[in-house]
XYZ file of C-alpha atoms in Angstrom:
657
model
C 130.986 -98.233 28.219
C 127.301 -97.897 27.486
C 126.190 -94.644 25.907
C 124.143 -92.442 28.217
C 121.816 -90.088 26.392
C 119.069 -87.693 27.430
C 116.269 -89.770 25.918
C 116.918 -92.265 28.683
C 116.824 -89.569 31.347
C 113.557 -90.723 32.868
C 115.412 -93.753 34.243
C 118.234 -91.687 35.753
C 117.814 -91.162 39.467
C 120.527 -92.409 41.868
C 123.109 -89.934 42.990
C 126.570 -90.991 41.881
C 125.240 -92.880 38.836
C 127.651 -90.952 36.597
C 131.209 -89.878 36.989
C 130.868 -86.930 34.587
C 128.130 -84.637 33.271
C 129.152 -82.894 30.046
C 127.900 -79.333 29.536
C 128.615 -77.841 26.085
C 127.272 -75.843 23.173
C 126.332 -78.469 20.593
C 126.533 -76.132 17.636
C 130.265 -75.535 18.215
C 131.659 -78.842 19.423
C 129.184 -81.751 19.396
C 130.545 -83.641 16.380
C 134.190 -82.759 16.915
C 135.770 -82.026 20.282
C 132.886 -83.276 22.465
C 132.556 -86.497 20.502
C 136.243 -87.289 21.016
C 136.171 -86.235 24.669
C 133.119 -88.385 25.346
C 134.735 -91.433 23.716
C 137.950 -90.981 25.702
C 136.109 -90.530 29.002
C 134.040 -93.659 28.361
C 137.095 -95.623 27.266
C 138.814 -94.648 30.516
C 135.972 -96.203 32.504
C 134.220 -92.942 33.384
C 130.444 -93.170 33.006
C 129.581 -89.940 31.222
C 126.257 -88.181 30.560
C 125.723 -85.967 27.509
C 122.444 -84.805 26.022
C 121.553 -86.030 22.554
C 121.506 -83.978 19.397
C 118.136 -82.535 18.420
C 116.422 -83.348 21.697
C 113.323 -81.279 22.251
C 113.953 -78.613 24.893
C 110.931 -78.798 27.123
C 110.328 -78.407 30.839
C 110.219 -82.172 31.366
C 113.648 -82.655 29.792
C 114.975 -79.696 31.772
C 113.827 -81.412 34.959
C 115.406 -84.708 33.951
C 118.693 -83.028 33.035
C 118.723 -81.477 36.498
C 118.368 -85.015 37.884
C 121.268 -86.111 35.703
C 123.428 -83.274 37.062
C 122.580 -84.299 40.621
C 123.311 -87.933 39.774
C 126.828 -87.060 38.561
C 129.922 -86.703 40.725
C 131.415 -84.022 38.473
C 130.724 -81.720 35.545
C 132.999 -80.739 32.690
C 131.841 -77.396 31.280
C 133.249 -76.799 27.802
C 133.245 -73.081 26.953
C 133.239 -72.315 23.233
C 132.623 -69.106 21.259
C 128.826 -69.376 21.136
C 128.353 -70.975 24.573
C 126.862 -67.779 26.038
C 124.448 -67.469 23.109
C 122.531 -70.481 24.409
C 120.109 -69.731 27.219
C 119.857 -73.497 27.655
C 123.613 -73.744 28.352
C 123.516 -70.798 30.753
C 120.585 -72.257 32.703
C 122.432 -75.580 32.843
C 125.511 -73.767 34.184
C 123.453 -72.197 36.974
C 122.041 -75.612 37.944
C 125.558 -77.097 38.062
C 126.832 -74.326 40.361
C 123.810 -74.658 42.648
C 124.521 -78.374 42.938
C 128.190 -77.619 43.703
C 127.225 -75.313 46.577
C 124.864 -77.912 48.030
C 126.961 -81.046 47.649
C 130.612 -80.391 46.858
C 130.042 -81.400 43.229
C 133.341 -81.285 41.274
C 133.526 -78.792 38.369
C 136.221 -78.621 35.698
C 135.935 -75.594 33.361
C 137.427 -76.257 29.915
C 138.201 -73.278 27.668
C 138.081 -74.651 24.155
C 138.352 -71.744 21.709
C 137.975 -68.909 24.217
C 140.203 -67.667 27.031
C 139.166 -67.538 30.705
C 139.078 -63.716 30.765
C 136.406 -63.675 28.034
C 134.203 -65.865 30.199
C 135.007 -64.026 33.429
C 134.390 -60.514 32.083
C 131.999 -61.425 29.241
C 134.087 -59.897 26.466
C 134.394 -60.839 22.798
C 131.734 -63.274 21.626
C 130.398 -63.447 25.191
C 129.802 -59.672 25.162
C 127.918 -59.985 21.873
C 125.764 -62.795 23.293
C 124.881 -60.812 26.411
C 124.056 -57.830 24.241
C 121.360 -59.932 22.612
C 120.145 -61.224 25.999
C 119.870 -57.616 27.216
C 117.816 -56.640 24.205
C 115.448 -59.465 25.056
C 114.423 -58.031 28.425
C 114.737 -54.390 27.358
C 112.018 -54.879 24.759
C 109.741 -56.564 27.263
C 106.744 -54.399 28.172
C 105.542 -56.381 31.180
C 107.524 -54.908 34.105
C 107.360 -58.007 36.267
C 108.536 -60.188 33.406
C 111.180 -57.594 32.502
C 112.553 -57.676 36.071
C 112.557 -61.450 36.002
C 114.569 -61.508 32.766
C 116.981 -58.843 34.080
C 117.691 -60.952 37.192
C 118.035 -64.023 35.008
C 120.703 -62.403 32.851
C 122.533 -61.076 35.908
C 122.460 -64.600 37.355
C 124.094 -65.902 34.174
C 126.815 -63.259 34.393
C 127.471 -64.103 38.019
C 127.648 -67.824 37.206
C 130.173 -67.224 34.412
C 132.356 -65.102 36.705
C 132.234 -67.772 39.417
C 133.094 -70.713 37.187
C 135.834 -68.808 35.323
C 137.586 -68.264 38.646
C 137.784 -72.019 39.274
C 140.901 -73.960 38.319
C 140.318 -75.011 34.731
C 142.042 -76.074 31.529
C 142.845 -73.979 28.472
C 143.407 -75.620 25.081
C 146.132 -73.184 24.066
C 147.980 -72.924 27.379
C 147.715 -76.586 28.438
C 148.198 -78.354 25.111
C 149.395 -75.705 22.640
C 146.237 -76.239 20.612
C 146.639 -80.041 20.236
C 143.174 -81.426 20.909
C 144.142 -85.097 21.347
C 146.748 -84.266 23.980
C 144.325 -81.809 25.594
C 141.592 -84.447 25.889
C 143.960 -86.943 27.523
C 144.956 -84.302 30.056
C 141.321 -83.504 30.814
C 140.610 -87.178 31.521
C 143.604 -87.407 33.840
C 142.628 -84.257 35.740
C 139.010 -85.326 36.230
C 140.168 -88.761 37.366
C 142.504 -87.192 39.888
C 139.718 -84.910 41.132
C 137.390 -87.887 41.547
C 140.183 -90.010 42.994
C 139.011 -92.617 40.521
C 140.206 -96.145 41.298
C 139.685 -98.903 38.790
C 140.279 -101.679 41.328
C 138.649 -101.984 44.739
C 141.101 -101.981 47.620
C 139.732 -102.981 51.005
C 139.454 -100.154 53.557
C 141.743 -99.906 56.589
C 144.880 -100.992 54.735
C 147.187 -100.512 57.717
C 150.861 -100.172 56.801
C 150.167 -100.150 53.054
C 151.884 -96.831 52.303
C 155.199 -98.098 53.686
C 154.962 -101.392 51.786
C 154.276 -99.867 48.372
C 156.912 -97.132 48.580
C 159.836 -99.047 47.048
C 157.692 -100.697 44.382
C 156.250 -97.336 43.316
C 159.777 -95.910 43.074
C 160.790 -98.797 40.823
C 157.641 -98.461 38.744
C 158.097 -94.728 38.169
C 161.666 -95.122 36.972
C 161.811 -93.577 33.494
C 164.274 -96.150 32.160
C 163.546 -97.458 28.664
C 164.114 -101.033 29.835
C 161.224 -103.452 30.116
C 160.941 -103.996 33.866
C 159.689 -107.116 35.629
C 158.965 -107.196 39.363
C 157.903 -110.094 41.562
C 155.856 -109.371 44.699
C 156.146 -112.500 46.828
C 155.129 -113.719 50.250
C 153.102 -116.340 52.055
C 149.371 -116.650 51.467
C 147.300 -113.921 53.131
C 150.239 -111.542 53.574
C 148.658 -108.849 51.357
C 150.309 -109.304 47.941
C 147.121 -108.716 45.939
C 146.146 -105.668 48.009
C 149.574 -104.156 47.391
C 149.368 -104.920 43.656
C 145.903 -103.315 43.376
C 147.018 -100.160 45.170
C 150.083 -99.877 42.945
C 147.962 -100.399 39.843
C 145.435 -97.740 40.880
C 148.226 -95.236 41.521
C 150.186 -95.828 38.326
C 148.095 -97.165 35.451
C 147.470 -93.695 34.031
C 151.207 -93.237 33.527
C 151.079 -95.831 30.755
C 149.461 -95.919 27.332
C 147.738 -99.190 28.165
C 147.252 -101.325 31.255
C 145.766 -104.590 32.451
C 145.278 -106.290 35.810
C 144.717 -110.040 35.514
C 143.374 -111.315 38.844
C 143.183 -114.848 40.270
C 145.374 -116.342 37.555
C 145.977 -119.623 39.360
C 142.247 -120.372 39.618
C 141.295 -119.122 36.145
C 144.142 -120.873 34.310
C 142.951 -124.235 35.644
C 139.563 -123.863 33.941
C 138.881 -125.093 30.390
C 140.132 -122.356 28.030
C 141.284 -120.422 31.093
C 144.480 -119.209 29.430
C 142.553 -117.999 26.385
C 140.148 -116.150 28.698
C 143.096 -114.364 30.334
C 144.569 -113.436 26.956
C 141.240 -111.966 25.841
C 140.959 -109.956 29.044
C 144.509 -108.653 28.638
C 143.838 -107.398 25.117
C 140.402 -106.009 26.036
C 141.924 -103.860 28.790
C 145.027 -102.764 26.875
C 142.888 -101.833 23.863
C 140.418 -99.985 26.151
C 137.361 -102.071 25.358
C 138.094 -103.198 21.821
C 137.411 -106.931 21.573
C 139.807 -109.294 19.804
C 138.640 -112.775 18.821
C 141.057 -115.457 20.046
C 140.560 -119.177 19.357
C 143.592 -120.669 21.114
C 146.646 -119.782 23.188
C 149.057 -119.623 20.233
C 146.810 -117.212 18.347
C 146.506 -115.133 21.500
C 150.279 -114.862 21.879
C 150.635 -113.601 18.303
C 147.932 -110.949 18.759
C 149.349 -109.849 22.102
C 152.792 -109.518 20.513
C 151.375 -107.218 17.840
C 149.840 -104.833 20.374
C 152.253 -104.770 23.333
C 155.123 -103.803 21.091
C 153.387 -100.569 20.029
C 152.766 -98.869 23.374
C 154.100 -98.592 26.914
C 151.947 -100.865 29.037
C 151.564 -101.839 32.673
C 150.557 -105.479 33.162
C 149.888 -107.001 36.589
C 149.611 -110.790 36.831
C 148.065 -111.688 40.180
C 148.528 -115.046 41.912
C 150.822 -116.816 39.445
C 152.012 -120.259 40.536
C 153.469 -121.790 37.366
C 156.913 -120.747 36.169
C 155.991 -121.122 32.495
C 152.756 -119.118 32.688
C 154.355 -115.899 31.458
C 155.820 -117.371 28.254
C 152.783 -119.564 27.548
C 150.234 -116.787 27.931
C 151.782 -113.424 27.125
C 154.998 -114.128 25.255
C 158.566 -112.994 25.571
C 159.873 -110.039 27.523
C 161.614 -108.466 24.527
C 158.273 -108.151 22.709
C 157.183 -105.389 25.076
C 157.574 -101.731 24.156
C 160.474 -99.954 25.924
C 159.430 -98.572 29.295
C 156.723 -101.187 29.868
C 156.406 -102.750 33.319
C 155.226 -106.215 34.322
C 154.385 -107.120 37.928
C 153.687 -110.639 39.207
C 152.336 -111.639 42.611
C 153.206 -115.135 43.744
C 153.940 -117.380 46.697
C 157.041 -118.625 44.873
C 159.978 -116.248 45.285
C 161.979 -117.705 42.386
C 159.070 -118.256 40.033
C 160.861 -116.811 37.023
C 163.835 -118.497 35.408
C 167.226 -117.825 36.896
C 168.347 -115.856 33.817
C 165.372 -113.470 33.976
C 166.429 -110.074 35.298
C 163.738 -108.940 37.731
C 163.254 -107.110 41.003
C 161.973 -109.143 43.928
C 159.872 -107.434 46.591
C 159.133 -109.721 49.525
C 156.145 -108.591 51.592
C 156.885 -108.320 55.287
C 154.310 -109.223 57.959
C 152.688 -106.396 59.884
C 154.424 -105.355 63.062
C 152.588 -105.878 66.351
C 151.276 -102.289 66.454
C 149.961 -102.536 62.880
C 148.445 -105.949 63.605
C 146.514 -104.636 66.593
C 145.266 -101.651 64.571
C 144.099 -103.773 61.614
C 142.359 -106.270 63.890
C 140.685 -103.406 65.770
C 139.340 -101.839 62.569
C 137.570 -105.086 61.706
C 136.473 -105.913 65.257
C 135.583 -102.446 66.595
C 135.494 -100.112 63.540
C 138.332 -98.066 65.042
C 142.119 -98.371 65.221
C 142.332 -99.578 68.830
C 140.453 -102.058 71.059
C 137.555 -100.893 73.179
C 137.718 -101.096 76.947
C 137.296 -104.621 78.278
C 138.653 -106.296 75.132
C 142.237 -105.027 75.162
C 144.011 -108.151 76.404
C 141.980 -110.481 74.193
C 142.738 -108.286 71.170
C 146.434 -108.284 71.987
C 146.376 -112.091 72.174
C 144.844 -112.344 68.689
C 147.401 -109.865 67.313
C 150.250 -111.884 68.804
C 148.920 -115.205 67.535
C 148.375 -113.958 63.972
C 152.012 -112.830 63.747
C 151.316 -110.001 61.324
C 149.214 -111.937 58.783
C 146.544 -109.497 57.467
C 144.211 -112.233 56.209
C 143.968 -113.818 59.653
C 143.538 -110.480 61.425
C 140.717 -109.456 59.082
C 138.866 -112.783 59.290
C 139.114 -113.072 63.065
C 138.295 -109.397 63.632
C 135.179 -109.600 61.457
C 134.032 -112.860 63.075
C 134.332 -111.426 66.610
C 132.854 -108.002 65.826
C 129.838 -107.257 68.004
C 130.219 -110.438 70.090
C 130.219 -110.563 73.878
C 133.284 -111.188 76.013
C 132.248 -114.783 76.739
C 132.176 -115.517 72.997
C 135.613 -113.948 72.625
C 137.084 -116.101 75.385
C 135.568 -119.250 73.902
C 136.752 -118.336 70.380
C 140.328 -117.763 71.562
C 140.386 -121.120 73.339
C 139.057 -122.822 70.223
C 141.585 -121.014 68.027
C 144.443 -122.564 69.964
C 142.951 -126.066 69.703
C 141.261 -125.901 66.285
C 142.571 -123.369 63.723
C 140.031 -121.242 61.845
C 138.962 -123.211 58.754
C 138.682 -120.157 56.483
C 142.237 -119.078 57.265
C 143.551 -122.612 56.930
C 141.837 -123.026 53.580
C 143.627 -119.979 52.179
C 146.992 -121.036 53.579
C 146.669 -124.634 52.417
C 146.825 -123.488 48.788
C 150.583 -122.989 49.247
C 150.981 -126.478 50.704
C 148.908 -128.150 47.994
C 150.860 -126.372 45.251
C 154.208 -127.821 46.370
C 155.720 -129.788 43.528
C 155.685 -133.298 45.032
C 154.760 -135.448 48.035
C 158.389 -135.430 49.198
C 158.408 -131.640 49.659
C 154.958 -131.660 51.270
C 156.068 -134.312 53.761
C 159.287 -132.438 54.518
C 157.238 -129.308 55.283
C 155.084 -131.241 57.752
C 158.163 -132.653 59.489
C 159.776 -129.240 59.873
C 156.573 -127.454 60.899
C 155.600 -130.065 63.481
C 158.978 -131.155 64.827
C 161.898 -128.955 63.707
C 160.587 -125.406 64.027
C 163.298 -123.293 65.661
C 165.939 -126.012 65.189
C 169.336 -125.377 63.625
C 169.249 -125.743 59.837
C 172.420 -127.849 59.581
C 171.312 -130.138 62.403
C 167.908 -130.597 60.763
C 169.499 -131.459 57.418
C 171.690 -134.066 59.102
C 168.747 -135.724 60.843
C 166.273 -135.649 57.978
C 168.821 -136.764 55.406
C 169.164 -139.806 57.636
C 165.420 -140.299 57.173
C 165.909 -140.454 53.374
C 164.776 -136.874 52.758
C 166.545 -134.672 50.209
C 166.554 -132.002 52.821
C 168.803 -129.282 51.384
C 166.947 -128.902 48.101
C 163.634 -129.377 49.908
C 164.365 -126.520 52.326
C 165.360 -124.343 49.381
C 162.015 -125.076 47.699
C 160.097 -124.226 50.869
C 161.945 -120.923 51.184
C 161.108 -120.109 47.560
C 157.443 -120.828 48.306
C 157.561 -118.459 51.305
C 156.666 -121.311 53.658
C 159.963 -121.248 55.522
C 162.654 -118.731 56.472
C 166.094 -118.959 58.044
C 166.816 -116.403 60.753
C 170.133 -114.807 61.599
C 170.998 -117.660 63.966
C 170.528 -120.286 61.215
C 167.270 -121.456 62.788
C 164.296 -122.732 60.770
C 161.341 -120.362 61.187
C 157.726 -120.900 60.096
C 154.772 -118.601 60.681
C 152.562 -119.658 63.586
C 149.499 -120.061 61.364
C 151.440 -122.166 58.855
C 152.516 -124.398 61.737
C 148.872 -124.614 62.821
C 147.915 -125.564 59.271
C 150.588 -128.266 59.080
C 149.511 -129.791 62.358
C 145.877 -129.708 61.307
C 146.801 -131.585 58.104
C 148.478 -134.282 60.179
C 145.540 -134.449 62.611
C 143.155 -134.998 59.712
C 145.034 -138.206 58.821
C 143.095 -139.739 61.707
C 140.925 -137.203 63.558
C 139.802 -139.595 66.306
C 142.807 -141.891 66.759
C 146.241 -140.231 67.208
C 147.995 -143.615 66.951
C 147.146 -143.656 63.235
C 148.826 -140.314 62.481
C 152.303 -140.012 60.973
C 153.620 -137.399 63.428
C 152.926 -137.106 67.156
C 154.175 -133.889 68.763
C 151.404 -133.268 71.312
C 152.599 -134.696 74.621
C 149.142 -135.716 75.781
C 148.435 -137.530 72.520
C 151.806 -139.264 72.690
C 151.205 -140.345 76.282
C 147.757 -141.665 75.346
C 149.157 -143.688 72.434
C 151.926 -145.209 74.572
C 149.681 -145.856 77.555
C 146.885 -147.442 75.535
C 149.361 -149.099 73.121
C 147.439 -147.821 70.093
C 150.470 -146.901 67.989
C 150.553 -148.226 64.408
C 152.929 -148.526 61.446
C 151.754 -145.071 60.356
C 153.674 -143.332 63.174
C 157.024 -141.988 61.947
C 157.851 -139.518 64.725
C 156.879 -139.163 68.383
C 157.668 -136.506 70.984
C 156.869 -136.963 74.688
C 157.942 -134.724 77.553
C 156.747 -136.155 80.860
C 158.299 -133.280 82.753
C 155.919 -130.820 81.066
C 153.002 -133.101 81.867
C 154.185 -133.363 85.473
C 153.728 -137.119 85.154
C 156.113 -139.770 86.519
C 154.236 -142.784 85.153
C 156.398 -145.670 83.966
C 155.735 -146.903 80.418
C 156.458 -150.251 78.769
C 158.676 -150.860 75.754
C 156.003 -153.082 74.189
C 153.998 -149.889 73.501
C 156.448 -149.235 70.634
C 156.289 -152.693 69.040
C 153.731 -151.839 66.340
C 155.469 -148.583 65.387
C 157.798 -150.307 62.908
C 158.303 -147.144 60.838
C 159.213 -144.878 63.761
C 162.250 -142.854 62.690
C 162.355 -139.890 65.069
C 161.896 -140.281 68.816
C 162.178 -137.449 71.335
C 161.704 -138.355 74.988
C 162.239 -136.204 78.053
C 162.135 -137.575 81.590
C 160.455 -140.752 80.356
C 160.877 -144.009 82.294
C 160.384 -147.230 80.346
C 160.687 -150.816 81.489
C 161.006 -153.965 79.459
C 163.296 -155.366 76.782
C 164.232 -153.509 73.589
C 164.332 -156.517 71.271
C 161.166 -155.463 69.432
C 161.834 -151.727 69.671
C 161.561 -149.885 66.291
C 164.696 -150.652 64.251
C 164.484 -147.739 61.785
C 165.221 -145.016 64.339
C 167.418 -142.327 62.787
C 167.264 -139.852 65.668
C 166.895 -140.634 69.332
C 166.771 -137.742 71.773
C 166.197 -139.071 75.280
C 166.913 -136.433 77.908
C 167.292 -137.811 81.427
C 167.796 -141.307 80.087
C 167.140 -143.374 83.233
C 169.636 -146.266 82.673
C 173.361 -146.406 83.476
C 174.173 -148.063 80.163
C 172.549 -148.572 76.794
C 170.903 -151.996 76.739
C 172.626 -154.561 74.540
C 169.413 -155.277 72.620
C 168.722 -151.601 71.877
C 168.541 -151.101 68.047
C 171.151 -148.493 67.055
C 172.122 -149.535 63.524
C 170.063 -146.818 61.754
C 170.878 -143.956 64.136
C 172.499 -140.809 62.779
C 171.995 -138.768 65.950
C 171.905 -139.715 69.592
C 171.158 -137.150 72.285
C 171.192 -138.443 75.845
C 171.662 -135.162 77.704
C 171.228 -135.013 81.492
C 171.305 -138.801 81.724
C 172.645 -141.340 84.240
C 174.849 -143.075 81.682
C 178.116 -144.502 82.931
C 179.050 -147.043 80.279
C 178.234 -145.678 76.808
C 181.374 -146.652 74.861
C 181.234 -150.401 75.488
C 178.067 -150.576 73.389
C 178.698 -147.869 70.792
C 182.428 -147.719 70.033
C 182.236 -150.273 67.237
C 179.132 -148.631 65.742
C 180.740 -145.177 65.652
C 183.150 -146.329 62.970
C 180.298 -147.467 60.728
C 178.003 -144.398 61.009
C 178.373 -141.984 58.039
C 177.884 -139.106 60.475
C 177.227 -139.006 64.176
C 175.783 -136.514 66.589
C 176.282 -137.470 70.240
C 175.269 -135.272 73.129
C 175.627 -135.746 76.845
C 176.618 -133.655 79.836
C 180.348 -132.931 80.137
C 180.288 -133.878 83.835
C 178.964 -137.342 83.157
C 181.455 -140.198 83.785
C 181.977 -142.137 80.566
C 184.127 -145.308 80.342
């Protein structure tokens, strides 16, 4: 922290430039108590003003010191034995109290080697000092000047009585005479009074208090164990905001602390890990710089320091499982009672043998979502008249994701209703690019193309489907589905509900579909997955399908369309593996129909029997519900014995022979 001295006072003007103004009697404490207090305040991040030794006391400096008082959020007044002997100190005290009355300026009286009653009643050394002040005006012969000095002295007495009645700190009572402990307590008290936060947390953090409650309870556990916690959740769910709030509320409970932000981005830079190690040591050592040349040297130096004091370390946005060991070192190096918190999108980031607490961040409920959106859109916790239904629609669509609510609320703030309606229509068709960019980080960080492709399949085609059924189908498509689903759950991209259904957040589904659409923005027939019924109908009608298409879903009933299609529309889709049709009529032979089909779901299948040239060798599931089938077994009985697993569905009232 830069030193702030009175010689520089001419440049001091803005209110709130300093956290603390120090008022003290230099003769008693400048080179001892005040020097240590100033260093501790500065080391704690509190910008502190103190006047310099030997400064000439003139009217100009007096005016500038008054500016410094007004530019500070608080004053610490250190009362020592000869404090009242200094007219300069007493005038300064009066200025501080005047500022308090006008602005709510925070004052903390500190009784160093005197007790509050001496200050309040001007006894002891304070009585002696005021005896000398009285002599000064009693010997004055000019009556007007004498009256002025009498009022001045009475004003000093009144100021001392007023400040002594404020809640203060006494060296003997609060620290049993131990100055080091006393100084640390002073810093904590002034921080609490200023509500000092070292990390910025965005305003309008709806639902934050509920979400940090359990983590704070864990963090404040007095166990001597080294604790590790993982705060996990999908991108934009509020992990970093929660971590910052927790850090602000708890860092003073530890002897050292560090918050390393944006680790994923920084660690990818040249010497990024070394930069993070330097920052960690700089913060734990309260500004003392340590030279580090490489990661290994950094680990050794970190080991030497973290073993000596209880520390709180927050590692924000970690995506590599080995980051902890490679950057900081081993858990057992930390001093007993230390706490380490990681935020990540990967629930099981740490090794299986690591003992840690996992806190998964829940989405906002609907009420919280509407309130957060309203704060950003209307600067209040509820929608304004005329925008209620539109606001509710945004809240529903965002499904409790704070990032999306904040971005959309800010973008619509101050806009007319016509803009809102247009934006909502666009949001359904084209997801917001800023939101998608943030969410795509989770997709891009998946460990391989196999897992990324599996995510797209589930998000576009199997959302809400039974987990076991999905595994059966996708295993038939050569996916390693079970382990893939487990990886997606760990990355907070997928959940399984109580009914064993696969669930994915609406905005993650939007992101997945946008990724697929970008494979060929203008020509749907060149995309791998076709789930949009209108796109599917276009591809089949215009016969624009290609080898790229691996899955197609078409529901003619939803389109209210009875058009008859031709089987030749499928000829070029040689890699089609999943086909869902509902109320679709097709004419033509099936000789050149895709032969790699693993799943065929054709509700209201229009034929009485499965054509003899229909390719069924690769099928693992066949769903012909609500169909007109009469003769299914003649074609399939022999194949049933060769299929490793089979899923057949039809209506129980259908006549099968």
